[in-house]
Amino acid sequence: IVDNKKYIYRKNFDKFLKLMKKGKVGPDSQIDLHGHSLLEAKSKLKSFIIDSYNNERRNLLVITGKGLNKTGLLKKEVPLWINENEIKNFIISCTSAPRSFGGEGALIIRIKNKNKASI
C-alpha cells in the first residue's frame, strides 16, 4: 500500500529538484555551516529549520562542505541531526543538492507546509 500523502510530497520534491538542476528554481533560503563547531552548527540548523517552517520557506539549502578527502564532520553529522525528533517533525524529505548548488557538500531539505501540517 502506498501512502498517498508521502507519494505526492515526494513527487513534488522530485519535480522541484529537476527544475533546480536545470537552473529554473532555487532554494527559498539557505544556511552555510562552514567554520562552525558541531554544537554551534546544530543549534543554527535547528533554529534555521524552525524559522523556515514558521515563515513558510519550504525548500532549504544547507551547506555543510565536503571536508578534507570528503570526510567532513558536518557532512556526516547534519543528516543524523535531521533525523532527531525535534527536527524531523518539520521535514518532509532531504537529499544531496544538485552539483550547481554544492553537490555532495550540501543538502536540499523540503519543509512541511505550516498551513497543512500538525506538529
mmCIF file with all atom_site columns, C-alpha atoms in Angstrom, residues 1-93:
data_model
loop_
_atom_site.group_PDB
_atom_site.id
_atom_site.type_symbol
_atom_site.label_atom_id
_atom_site.label_alt_id
_atom_site.label_comp_id
_atom_site.label_asym_id
_atom_site.label_entity_id
_atom_site.label_seq_id
_atom_site.pdbx_PDB_ins_code
_atom_site.Cartn_x
_atom_site.Cartn_y
_atom_site.Cartn_z
_atom_site.occupancy
_atom_site.B_iso_or_equiv
_atom_site.pdbx_formal_charge
_atom_site.auth_seq_id
_atom_site.auth_comp_id
_atom_site.auth_asym_id
_atom_site.auth_atom_id
_atom_site.pdbx_PDB_model_num
ATOM 1  C CA . ILE A 1 1  ? 0.000  0.000  0.000   1.00 0.00 ? 1  ILE A CA 1
ATOM 2  C CA . VAL A 1 2  ? 1.332  3.421  -0.976  1.00 0.00 ? 2  VAL A CA 1
ATOM 3  C CA . ASP A 1 3  ? 0.959  6.334  1.423   1.00 0.00 ? 3  ASP A CA 1
ATOM 4  C CA . ASN A 1 4  ? -0.586 8.867  -0.979  1.00 0.00 ? 4  ASN A CA 1
ATOM 5  C CA . LYS A 1 5  ? 0.466  11.909 1.062   1.00 0.00 ? 5  LYS A CA 1
ATOM 6  C CA . LYS A 1 6  ? 4.129  10.876 1.099   1.00 0.00 ? 6  LYS A CA 1
ATOM 7  C CA . TYR A 1 7  ? 3.965  9.946  -2.587  1.00 0.00 ? 7  TYR A CA 1
ATOM 8  C CA . ILE A 1 8  ? 2.573  13.377 -3.507  1.00 0.00 ? 8  ILE A CA 1
ATOM 9  C CA . TYR A 1 9  ? 5.175  15.153 -1.354  1.00 0.00 ? 9  TYR A CA 1
ATOM 10 C CA . ARG A 1 10 ? 7.949  13.057 -2.928  1.00 0.00 ? 10 ARG A CA 1
ATOM 11 C CA . LYS A 1 11 ? 6.642  13.696 -6.436  1.00 0.00 ? 11 LYS A CA 1
ATOM 12 C CA . ASN A 1 12 ? 6.562  17.481 -5.820  1.00 0.00 ? 12 ASN A CA 1
ATOM 13 C CA . PHE A 1 13 ? 10.049 17.390 -4.303  1.00 0.00 ? 13 PHE A CA 1
ATOM 14 C CA . ASP A 1 14 ? 11.378 15.397 -7.272  1.00 0.00 ? 14 ASP A CA 1
ATOM 15 C CA . LYS A 1 15 ? 9.840  17.945 -9.646  1.00 0.00 ? 15 LYS A CA 1
ATOM 16 C CA . PHE A 1 16 ? 11.448 20.773 -7.667  1.00 0.00 ? 16 PHE A CA 1
ATOM 17 C CA . LEU A 1 17 ? 14.853 19.023 -7.790  1.00 0.00 ? 17 LEU A CA 1
ATOM 18 C CA . LYS A 1 18 ? 14.565 18.561 -11.558 1.00 0.00 ? 18 LYS A CA 1
ATOM 19 C CA . LEU A 1 19 ? 13.816 22.261 -12.043 1.00 0.00 ? 19 LEU A CA 1
ATOM 20 C CA . MET A 1 20 ? 16.646 23.140 -9.668  1.00 0.00 ? 20 MET A CA 1
ATOM 21 C CA . LYS A 1 21 ? 19.135 21.053 -11.676 1.00 0.00 ? 21 LYS A CA 1
ATOM 22 C CA . LYS A 1 22 ? 18.057 22.953 -14.798 1.00 0.00 ? 22 LYS A CA 1
ATOM 23 C CA . GLY A 1 23 ? 18.634 26.263 -13.007 1.00 0.00 ? 23 GLY A CA 1
ATOM 24 C CA . LYS A 1 24 ? 14.970 27.284 -13.207 1.00 0.00 ? 24 LYS A CA 1
ATOM 25 C CA . VAL A 1 25 ? 14.342 27.466 -9.450  1.00 0.00 ? 25 VAL A CA 1
ATOM 26 C CA . GLY A 1 26 ? 16.461 27.890 -6.364  1.00 0.00 ? 26 GLY A CA 1
ATOM 27 C CA . PRO A 1 27 ? 16.086 27.308 -2.659  1.00 0.00 ? 27 PRO A CA 1
ATOM 28 C CA . ASP A 1 28 ? 13.763 29.537 -0.659  1.00 0.00 ? 28 ASP A CA 1
ATOM 29 C CA . SER A 1 29 ? 16.504 30.018 1.905   1.00 0.00 ? 29 SER A CA 1
ATOM 30 C CA . GLN A 1 30 ? 19.993 28.767 2.674   1.00 0.00 ? 30 GLN A CA 1
ATOM 31 C CA . ILE A 1 31 ? 22.459 28.401 5.517   1.00 0.00 ? 31 ILE A CA 1
ATOM 32 C CA . ASP A 1 32 ? 26.200 27.815 5.366   1.00 0.00 ? 32 ASP A CA 1
ATOM 33 C CA . LEU A 1 33 ? 27.532 25.830 8.318   1.00 0.00 ? 33 LEU A CA 1
ATOM 34 C CA . HIS A 1 34 ? 31.214 26.035 7.267   1.00 0.00 ? 34 HIS A CA 1
ATOM 35 C CA . GLY A 1 35 ? 33.546 27.005 10.077  1.00 0.00 ? 35 GLY A CA 1
ATOM 36 C CA . HIS A 1 36 ? 31.110 26.378 12.922  1.00 0.00 ? 36 HIS A CA 1
ATOM 37 C CA . SER A 1 37 ? 31.724 23.939 15.753  1.00 0.00 ? 37 SER A CA 1
ATOM 38 C CA . LEU A 1 38 ? 29.379 20.938 15.848  1.00 0.00 ? 38 LEU A CA 1
ATOM 39 C CA . LEU A 1 39 ? 27.461 22.430 18.784  1.00 0.00 ? 39 LEU A CA 1
ATOM 40 C CA . GLU A 1 40 ? 27.090 25.819 17.066  1.00 0.00 ? 40 GLU A CA 1
ATOM 41 C CA . ALA A 1 41 ? 26.157 24.239 13.741  1.00 0.00 ? 41 ALA A CA 1
ATOM 42 C CA . LYS A 1 42 ? 23.474 22.014 15.299  1.00 0.00 ? 42 LYS A CA 1
ATOM 43 C CA . SER A 1 43 ? 21.933 24.954 17.129  1.00 0.00 ? 43 SER A CA 1
ATOM 44 C CA . LYS A 1 44 ? 21.976 27.126 13.990  1.00 0.00 ? 44 LYS A CA 1
ATOM 45 C CA . LEU A 1 45 ? 20.483 24.322 11.877  1.00 0.00 ? 45 LEU A CA 1
ATOM 46 C CA . LYS A 1 46 ? 17.655 23.686 14.335  1.00 0.00 ? 46 LYS A CA 1
ATOM 47 C CA . SER A 1 47 ? 16.813 27.417 14.538  1.00 0.00 ? 47 SER A CA 1
ATOM 48 C CA . PHE A 1 48 ? 17.035 27.732 10.749  1.00 0.00 ? 48 PHE A CA 1
ATOM 49 C CA . ILE A 1 49 ? 14.623 24.839 10.148  1.00 0.00 ? 49 ILE A CA 1
ATOM 50 C CA . ILE A 1 50 ? 12.091 26.024 12.729  1.00 0.00 ? 50 ILE A CA 1
ATOM 51 C CA . ASP A 1 51 ? 12.320 29.624 11.478  1.00 0.00 ? 51 ASP A CA 1
ATOM 52 C CA . SER A 1 52 ? 11.886 28.430 7.882   1.00 0.00 ? 52 SER A CA 1
ATOM 53 C CA . TYR A 1 53 ? 8.817  26.405 8.856   1.00 0.00 ? 53 TYR A CA 1
ATOM 54 C CA . ASN A 1 54 ? 7.283  29.380 10.687  1.00 0.00 ? 54 ASN A CA 1
ATOM 55 C CA . ASN A 1 55 ? 7.973  31.697 7.735   1.00 0.00 ? 55 ASN A CA 1
ATOM 56 C CA . GLU A 1 56 ? 6.734  29.208 5.127   1.00 0.00 ? 56 GLU A CA 1
ATOM 57 C CA . ARG A 1 57 ? 10.075 28.713 3.379   1.00 0.00 ? 57 ARG A CA 1
ATOM 58 C CA . ARG A 1 58 ? 9.748  25.167 2.074   1.00 0.00 ? 58 ARG A CA 1
ATOM 59 C CA . ASN A 1 59 ? 12.914 24.361 0.094   1.00 0.00 ? 59 ASN A CA 1
ATOM 60 C CA . LEU A 1 60 ? 16.141 24.884 2.015   1.00 0.00 ? 60 LEU A CA 1
ATOM 61 C CA . LEU A 1 61 ? 19.782 24.611 1.046   1.00 0.00 ? 61 LEU A CA 1
ATOM 62 C CA . VAL A 1 62 ? 22.084 23.546 3.886   1.00 0.00 ? 62 VAL A CA 1
ATOM 63 C CA . ILE A 1 63 ? 25.773 23.877 3.005   1.00 0.00 ? 63 ILE A CA 1
ATOM 64 C CA . THR A 1 64 ? 27.978 21.543 5.012   1.00 0.00 ? 64 THR A CA 1
ATOM 65 C CA . GLY A 1 65 ? 31.078 21.376 2.823   1.00 0.00 ? 65 GLY A CA 1
ATOM 66 C CA . LYS A 1 66 ? 32.788 18.124 1.941   1.00 0.00 ? 66 LYS A CA 1
ATOM 67 C CA . GLY A 1 67 ? 35.703 18.303 4.344   1.00 0.00 ? 67 GLY A CA 1
ATOM 68 C CA . LEU A 1 68 ? 39.207 17.013 3.684   1.00 0.00 ? 68 LEU A CA 1
ATOM 69 C CA . ASN A 1 69 ? 39.134 13.935 1.467   1.00 0.00 ? 69 ASN A CA 1
ATOM 70 C CA . LYS A 1 70 ? 35.323 14.067 1.612   1.00 0.00 ? 70 LYS A CA 1
ATOM 71 C CA . THR A 1 71 ? 35.309 13.103 5.297   1.00 0.00 ? 71 THR A CA 1
ATOM 72 C CA . GLY A 1 72 ? 33.846 16.284 6.771   1.00 0.00 ? 72 GLY A CA 1
ATOM 73 C CA . LEU A 1 73 ? 32.265 16.110 10.210  1.00 0.00 ? 73 LEU A CA 1
ATOM 74 C CA . LEU A 1 74 ? 29.349 18.364 9.287   1.00 0.00 ? 74 LEU A CA 1
ATOM 75 C CA . LYS A 1 75 ? 28.715 16.322 6.144   1.00 0.00 ? 75 LYS A CA 1
ATOM 76 C CA . LYS A 1 76 ? 28.326 13.235 8.365   1.00 0.00 ? 76 LYS A CA 1
ATOM 77 C CA . GLU A 1 77 ? 26.517 14.829 11.314  1.00 0.00 ? 77 GLU A CA 1
ATOM 78 C CA . VAL A 1 78 ? 23.861 17.010 9.650   1.00 0.00 ? 78 VAL A CA 1
ATOM 79 C CA . PRO A 1 79 ? 21.876 14.045 8.221   1.00 0.00 ? 79 PRO A CA 1
ATOM 80 C CA . LEU A 1 80 ? 21.906 12.465 11.710  1.00 0.00 ? 80 LEU A CA 1
ATOM 81 C CA . TRP A 1 81 ? 20.627 15.698 13.300  1.00 0.00 ? 81 TRP A CA 1
ATOM 82 C CA . ILE A 1 82 ? 17.846 15.936 10.726  1.00 0.00 ? 82 ILE A CA 1
ATOM 83 C CA . ASN A 1 83 ? 16.586 12.539 11.875  1.00 0.00 ? 83 ASN A CA 1
ATOM 84 C CA . GLU A 1 84 ? 16.360 13.575 15.523  1.00 0.00 ? 84 GLU A CA 1
ATOM 85 C CA . ASN A 1 85 ? 12.795 14.003 16.797  1.00 0.00 ? 85 ASN A CA 1
ATOM 86 C CA . GLU A 1 86 ? 12.884 17.748 17.470  1.00 0.00 ? 86 GLU A CA 1
ATOM 87 C CA . ILE A 1 87 ? 13.925 18.478 13.885  1.00 0.00 ? 87 ILE A CA 1
ATOM 88 C CA . LYS A 1 88 ? 12.499 15.624 11.790  1.00 0.00 ? 88 LYS A CA 1
ATOM 89 C CA . ASN A 1 89 ? 8.905  16.603 12.590  1.00 0.00 ? 89 ASN A CA 1
ATOM 90 C CA . PHE A 1 90 ? 9.346  19.691 10.381  1.00 0.00 ? 90 PHE A CA 1
ATOM 91 C CA . ILE A 1 91 ? 10.854 17.831 7.425   1.00 0.00 ? 91 ILE A CA 1
ATOM 92 C CA . ILE A 1 92 ? 9.284  16.000 4.508   1.00 0.00 ? 92 ILE A CA 1
ATOM 93 C CA . SER A 1 93 ? 12.412 14.997 2.651   1.00 0.00 ? 93 SER A CA 1
#
